[in-house]
PDB file of C-alpha atoms and ligand atoms in Angstrom:
ATOM      1  CA  MET A   1     -17.442 -13.559   0.434  1.00  0.00           C
ATOM      2  CA  ASN A   2     -15.074 -11.852   2.653  1.00  0.00           C
ATOM      3  CA  ARG A   3     -11.569 -13.475   3.005  1.00  0.00           C
ATOM      4  CA  SER A   4     -10.470 -13.261   6.656  1.00  0.00           C
ATOM      5  CA  TYR A   5      -7.380 -11.688   7.718  1.00  0.00           C
ATOM      6  CA  ASP A   6      -4.010 -13.710   8.326  1.00  0.00           C
ATOM      7  CA  ASP A   7      -2.282 -12.281  11.120  1.00  0.00           C
ATOM      8  CA  ASN A   8       0.935 -13.795   9.725  1.00  0.00           C
ATOM      9  CA  ASN A   9       1.262 -11.962   6.231  1.00  0.00           C
ATOM     10  CA  VAL A  10       4.659 -10.105   5.978  1.00  0.00           C
ATOM     11  CA  PHE A  11       2.990  -6.674   6.276  1.00  0.00           C
ATOM     12  CA  ALA A  12       1.286  -7.421   9.617  1.00  0.00           C
ATOM     13  CA  LYS A  13       5.018  -8.339  10.683  1.00  0.00           C
ATOM     14  CA  ILE A  14       6.227  -5.267   9.517  1.00  0.00           C
ATOM     15  CA  LEU A  15       3.485  -3.333  11.649  1.00  0.00           C
ATOM     16  CA  ARG A  16       4.369  -5.172  14.639  1.00  0.00           C
ATOM     17  CA  ASN A  17       7.995  -4.428  14.208  1.00  0.00           C
ATOM     18  CA  GLU A  18       9.075  -8.310  13.865  1.00  0.00           C
ATOM     19  CA  ILE A  19      10.622  -7.428  10.385  1.00  0.00           C
ATOM     20  CA  ASN A  20      12.217  -4.298   9.283  1.00  0.00           C
ATOM     21  CA  CYS A  21      11.143  -2.339   6.684  1.00  0.00           C
ATOM     22  CA  SER A  22      12.495   0.723   4.746  1.00  0.00           C
ATOM     23  CA  LYS A  23       9.980   3.251   6.007  1.00  0.00           C
ATOM     24  CA  VAL A  24       9.187   6.616   4.171  1.00  0.00           C
ATOM     25  CA  LEU A  25       6.447   8.255   5.804  1.00  0.00           C
ATOM     26  CA  GLU A  26       3.677   7.333   8.202  1.00  0.00           C
ATOM     27  CA  ASN A  27       0.607   8.985  10.021  1.00  0.00           C
ATOM     28  CA  GLU A  28      -1.839   7.803  12.644  1.00  0.00           C
ATOM     29  CA  PHE A  29      -3.264   5.221  10.270  1.00  0.00           C
ATOM     30  CA  ALA A  30      -1.328   4.453   7.482  1.00  0.00           C
ATOM     31  CA  LEU A  31       2.735   3.461   6.731  1.00  0.00           C
ATOM     32  CA  SER A  32       4.480   3.837   3.656  1.00  0.00           C
ATOM     33  CA  PHE A  33       7.932   1.876   2.805  1.00  0.00           C
ATOM     34  CA  MET A  34      10.132   1.005  -0.286  1.00  0.00           C
ATOM     35  CA  ASP A  35       8.983  -2.271  -1.886  1.00  0.00           C
ATOM     36  CA  ILE A  36      11.839  -4.946  -1.490  1.00  0.00           C
ATOM     37  CA  ASN A  37      11.671  -5.923  -5.079  1.00  0.00           C
ATOM     38  CA  PRO A  38      11.276  -2.446  -7.339  1.00  0.00           C
ATOM     39  CA  GLN A  39       9.416  -2.660 -10.384  1.00  0.00           C
ATOM     40  CA  ALA A  40      10.214   1.211 -11.259  1.00  0.00           C
ATOM     41  CA  LYS A  41      12.743   3.796  -9.755  1.00  0.00           C
ATOM     42  CA  ILE A  42      10.322   4.896  -7.198  1.00  0.00           C
ATOM     43  CA  HIS A  43       8.117   1.925  -5.866  1.00  0.00           C
ATOM     44  CA  ILE A  44       6.775   2.573  -2.526  1.00  0.00           C
ATOM     45  CA  LEU A  45       4.002   0.582  -0.793  1.00  0.00           C
ATOM     46  CA  VAL A  46       1.141   2.167   1.297  1.00  0.00           C
ATOM     47  CA  ILE A  47      -0.605   0.444   3.901  1.00  0.00           C
ATOM     48  CA  PRO A  48      -3.133   0.785   6.799  1.00  0.00           C
ATOM     49  CA  LYS A  49      -2.157   0.190  10.164  1.00  0.00           C
ATOM     50  CA  ASN A  50      -5.313  -1.742  10.855  1.00  0.00           C
ATOM     51  CA  LYS A  51      -6.102  -5.203   9.494  1.00  0.00           C
ATOM     52  CA  TYR A  52      -7.708  -5.185   5.892  1.00  0.00           C
ATOM     53  CA  VAL A  53      -7.200  -7.869   3.446  1.00  0.00           C
ATOM     54  CA  ASP A  54      -7.781  -5.787   0.250  1.00  0.00           C
ATOM     55  CA  PHE A  55      -9.229  -2.764  -1.210  1.00  0.00           C
ATOM     56  CA  TYR A  56     -12.604  -3.981  -0.962  1.00  0.00           C
ATOM     57  CA  ASP A  57     -12.349  -4.789   2.729  1.00  0.00           C
ATOM     58  CA  PHE A  58     -10.658  -1.538   3.655  1.00  0.00           C
ATOM     59  CA  ASN A  59     -13.327   0.694   1.627  1.00  0.00           C
ATOM     60  CA  SER A  60     -16.075  -1.273   3.196  1.00  0.00           C
ATOM     61  CA  ALA A  61     -14.969  -1.302   6.754  1.00  0.00           C
ATOM     62  CA  ALA A  62     -12.592   1.401   7.623  1.00  0.00           C
ATOM     63  CA  LYS A  63     -13.721   4.441   9.396  1.00  0.00           C
ATOM     64  CA  SER A  64     -13.326   7.876   7.626  1.00  0.00           C
ATOM     65  CA  ARG A  65     -10.406   9.159   9.437  1.00  0.00           C
ATOM     66  CA  GLU A  66      -8.330   6.044   8.575  1.00  0.00           C
ATOM     67  CA  LYS A  67      -9.021   6.551   4.837  1.00  0.00           C
ATOM     68  CA  ILE A  68      -8.436  10.070   4.877  1.00  0.00           C
ATOM     69  CA  ASP A  69      -5.027   9.371   6.635  1.00  0.00           C
ATOM     70  CA  PHE A  70      -4.307   6.840   4.118  1.00  0.00           C
ATOM     71  CA  TRP A  71      -4.868   9.082   1.032  1.00  0.00           C
ATOM     72  CA  LYS A  72      -3.391  11.953   2.715  1.00  0.00           C
ATOM     73  CA  LEU A  73      -0.208   9.851   2.906  1.00  0.00           C
ATOM     74  CA  VAL A  74      -0.366   8.705  -0.718  1.00  0.00           C
ATOM     75  CA  ASN A  75      -0.334  12.786  -1.601  1.00  0.00           C
ATOM     76  CA  GLU A  76       2.336  13.299   0.706  1.00  0.00           C
ATOM     77  CA  LEU A  77       4.471  10.763  -1.125  1.00  0.00           C
ATOM     78  CA  ILE A  78       3.463  12.524  -4.427  1.00  0.00           C
ATOM     79  CA  ASP A  79       4.843  15.661  -3.046  1.00  0.00           C
ATOM     80  CA  LYS A  80       7.877  14.206  -1.416  1.00  0.00           C
ATOM     81  CA  TYR A  81       9.097  12.560  -4.692  1.00  0.00           C
ATOM     82  CA  ASP A  82       7.967  15.749  -6.788  1.00  0.00           C
ATOM     83  CA  ILE A  83       5.859  13.117  -9.194  1.00  0.00           C
ATOM     84  CA  SER A  84       2.490  14.948  -9.686  1.00  0.00           C
ATOM     85  CA  ASN A  85       3.856  16.745 -12.988  1.00  0.00           C
ATOM     86  CA  ASN A  86       5.199  13.825 -14.622  1.00  0.00           C
ATOM     87  CA  GLY A  87       2.796  11.394 -13.436  1.00  0.00           C
ATOM     88  CA  PHE A  88       2.749   8.177 -11.633  1.00  0.00           C
ATOM     89  CA  ARG A  89       0.681   4.830 -11.165  1.00  0.00           C
ATOM     90  CA  LEU A  90      -1.452   3.382  -8.485  1.00  0.00           C
ATOM     91  CA  ILE A  91      -2.062  -0.287  -8.332  1.00  0.00           C
ATOM     92  CA  THR A  92      -3.936  -2.340  -5.623  1.00  0.00           C
ATOM     93  CA  ASN A  93      -4.255  -5.929  -6.473  1.00  0.00           C
ATOM     94  CA  SER A  94      -6.862  -8.191  -4.885  1.00  0.00           C
ATOM     95  CA  GLY A  95      -7.213 -12.001  -4.534  1.00  0.00           C
ATOM     96  CA  LYS A  96      -6.487 -14.609  -6.774  1.00  0.00           C
ATOM     97  CA  ASP A  97      -7.616 -12.983 -10.032  1.00  0.00           C
ATOM     98  CA  GLY A  98      -5.639  -9.877  -9.065  1.00  0.00           C
ATOM     99  CA  ASN A  99      -2.542 -11.856  -7.940  1.00  0.00           C
ATOM    100  CA  GLN A 100      -2.385 -10.298  -4.726  1.00  0.00           C
ATOM    101  CA  ASP A 101       0.677 -11.903  -2.847  1.00  0.00           C
ATOM    102  CA  VAL A 102       0.415 -10.118   0.577  1.00  0.00           C
ATOM    103  CA  PRO A 103      -3.090 -10.498   2.126  1.00  0.00           C
ATOM    104  CA  HIS A 104      -3.012  -6.837   3.818  1.00  0.00           C
ATOM    105  CA  PHE A 105      -4.349  -4.034   1.857  1.00  0.00           C
ATOM    106  CA  HIS A 106      -1.818  -1.858   0.207  1.00  0.00           C
ATOM    107  CA  VAL A 107      -1.407   0.374  -2.953  1.00  0.00           C
ATOM    108  CA  HIS A 108       1.571   0.396  -5.078  1.00  0.00           C
ATOM    109  CA  LEU A 109       2.931   3.881  -6.133  1.00  0.00           C
ATOM    110  CA  LEU A 110       5.127   3.687  -8.957  1.00  0.00           C
ATOM    111  CA  GLY A 111       6.970   6.483 -10.692  1.00  0.00           C
ATOM    112  CA  GLY A 112      10.103   8.063 -11.708  1.00  0.00           C
ATOM    113  CA  GLN A 113      10.116   6.918 -15.115  1.00  0.00           C
ATOM    114  CA  ASN A 114       7.733   5.940 -18.024  1.00  0.00           C
ATOM    115  CA  LEU A 115       6.054   2.938 -16.651  1.00  0.00           C
ATOM    116  CA  GLY A 116       4.577   1.499 -20.050  1.00  0.00           C
ATOM    117  CA  ARG A 117       1.295   0.290 -20.732  1.00  0.00           C
ATOM    118  CA  MET A 118      -1.094  -0.555 -17.870  1.00  0.00           C
ATOM    119  CA  ILE A 119      -1.163  -4.290 -18.789  1.00  0.00           C
ATOM    120  CA  ASN A 120       1.629  -5.831 -21.068  1.00  0.00           C
TER     121      ASN A 120
HETATM  122  P1  AMP B   1       0.956  -7.626  -4.231  1.00  0.00           P
HETATM  123  O1  AMP B   1       1.331  -9.050  -5.387  1.00  0.00           O
HETATM  124  O2  AMP B   1       0.146  -6.556  -4.720  1.00  0.00           O
HETATM  125  O3  AMP B   1       0.558  -8.442  -3.000  1.00  0.00           O
HETATM  126  O4  AMP B   1       2.602  -7.286  -3.875  1.00  0.00           O
HETATM  127  C1  AMP B   1       3.191  -7.355  -2.670  1.00  0.00           C
HETATM  128  C2  AMP B   1       4.686  -6.685  -2.621  1.00  0.00           C
HETATM  129  O5  AMP B   1       4.990  -6.564  -1.474  1.00  0.00           O
HETATM  130  C3  AMP B   1       5.296  -7.044  -3.684  1.00  0.00           C
HETATM  131  O6  AMP B   1       5.592  -6.013  -4.665  1.00  0.00           O
HETATM  132  C4  AMP B   1       6.677  -7.330  -2.992  1.00  0.00           C
HETATM  133  O7  AMP B   1       8.017  -7.118  -3.542  1.00  0.00           O
HETATM  134  C5  AMP B   1       6.639  -6.532  -1.641  1.00  0.00           C
HETATM  135  N1  AMP B   1       7.087  -7.122  -0.568  1.00  0.00           N
HETATM  136  C6  AMP B   1       7.131  -8.440  -0.037  1.00  0.00           C
HETATM  137  N2  AMP B   1       7.707  -8.701   1.287  1.00  0.00           N
HETATM  138  C7  AMP B   1       8.047  -7.253   1.237  1.00  0.00           C
HETATM  139  C8  AMP B   1       8.950  -6.747   2.590  1.00  0.00           C
HETATM  140  N3  AMP B   1       9.415  -7.232   3.563  1.00  0.00           N
HETATM  141  N4  AMP B   1       9.398  -5.393   2.388  1.00  0.00           N
HETATM  142  C9  AMP B   1       8.734  -4.838   1.559  1.00  0.00           C
HETATM  143  N5  AMP B   1       7.923  -5.225   0.147  1.00  0.00           N
HETATM  144  C10 AMP B   1       7.555  -6.226   0.243  1.00  0.00           C
END
């Protein structure tokens, strides 16, 4: 069953400029900013500007241009921080079992150090 979008989630407030974020890069359909509670030397969140609850919702419902812009922004961040050689990790949490805290689709881009094993 699809979960409905909650307009009061913190990333929706960032997109409406109701709260600040530490913006890194953006394009027409996607925005990236520093995670407020970084888990690695580089910890950036990438979000679509339109309303999607999680990866499944985005992957099902977003238009091609939105998807292209989203993943293009991820690569621009990888270039900006020069982490393609040393590597990085992309994480997206979904729902209860994924321990998703903010119900607006986002990808965590982590890097700048060895990130250890995937699940400890
Ligand atoms: P998730 O558990 O995948 O939903 O991750 C949500 C992430 O959002 C966490 O890593 C939080 O540290 C981060 N976060 C929550 N509020 C903010 C905020 N206002 N600005 C930046 N990052 C935030």
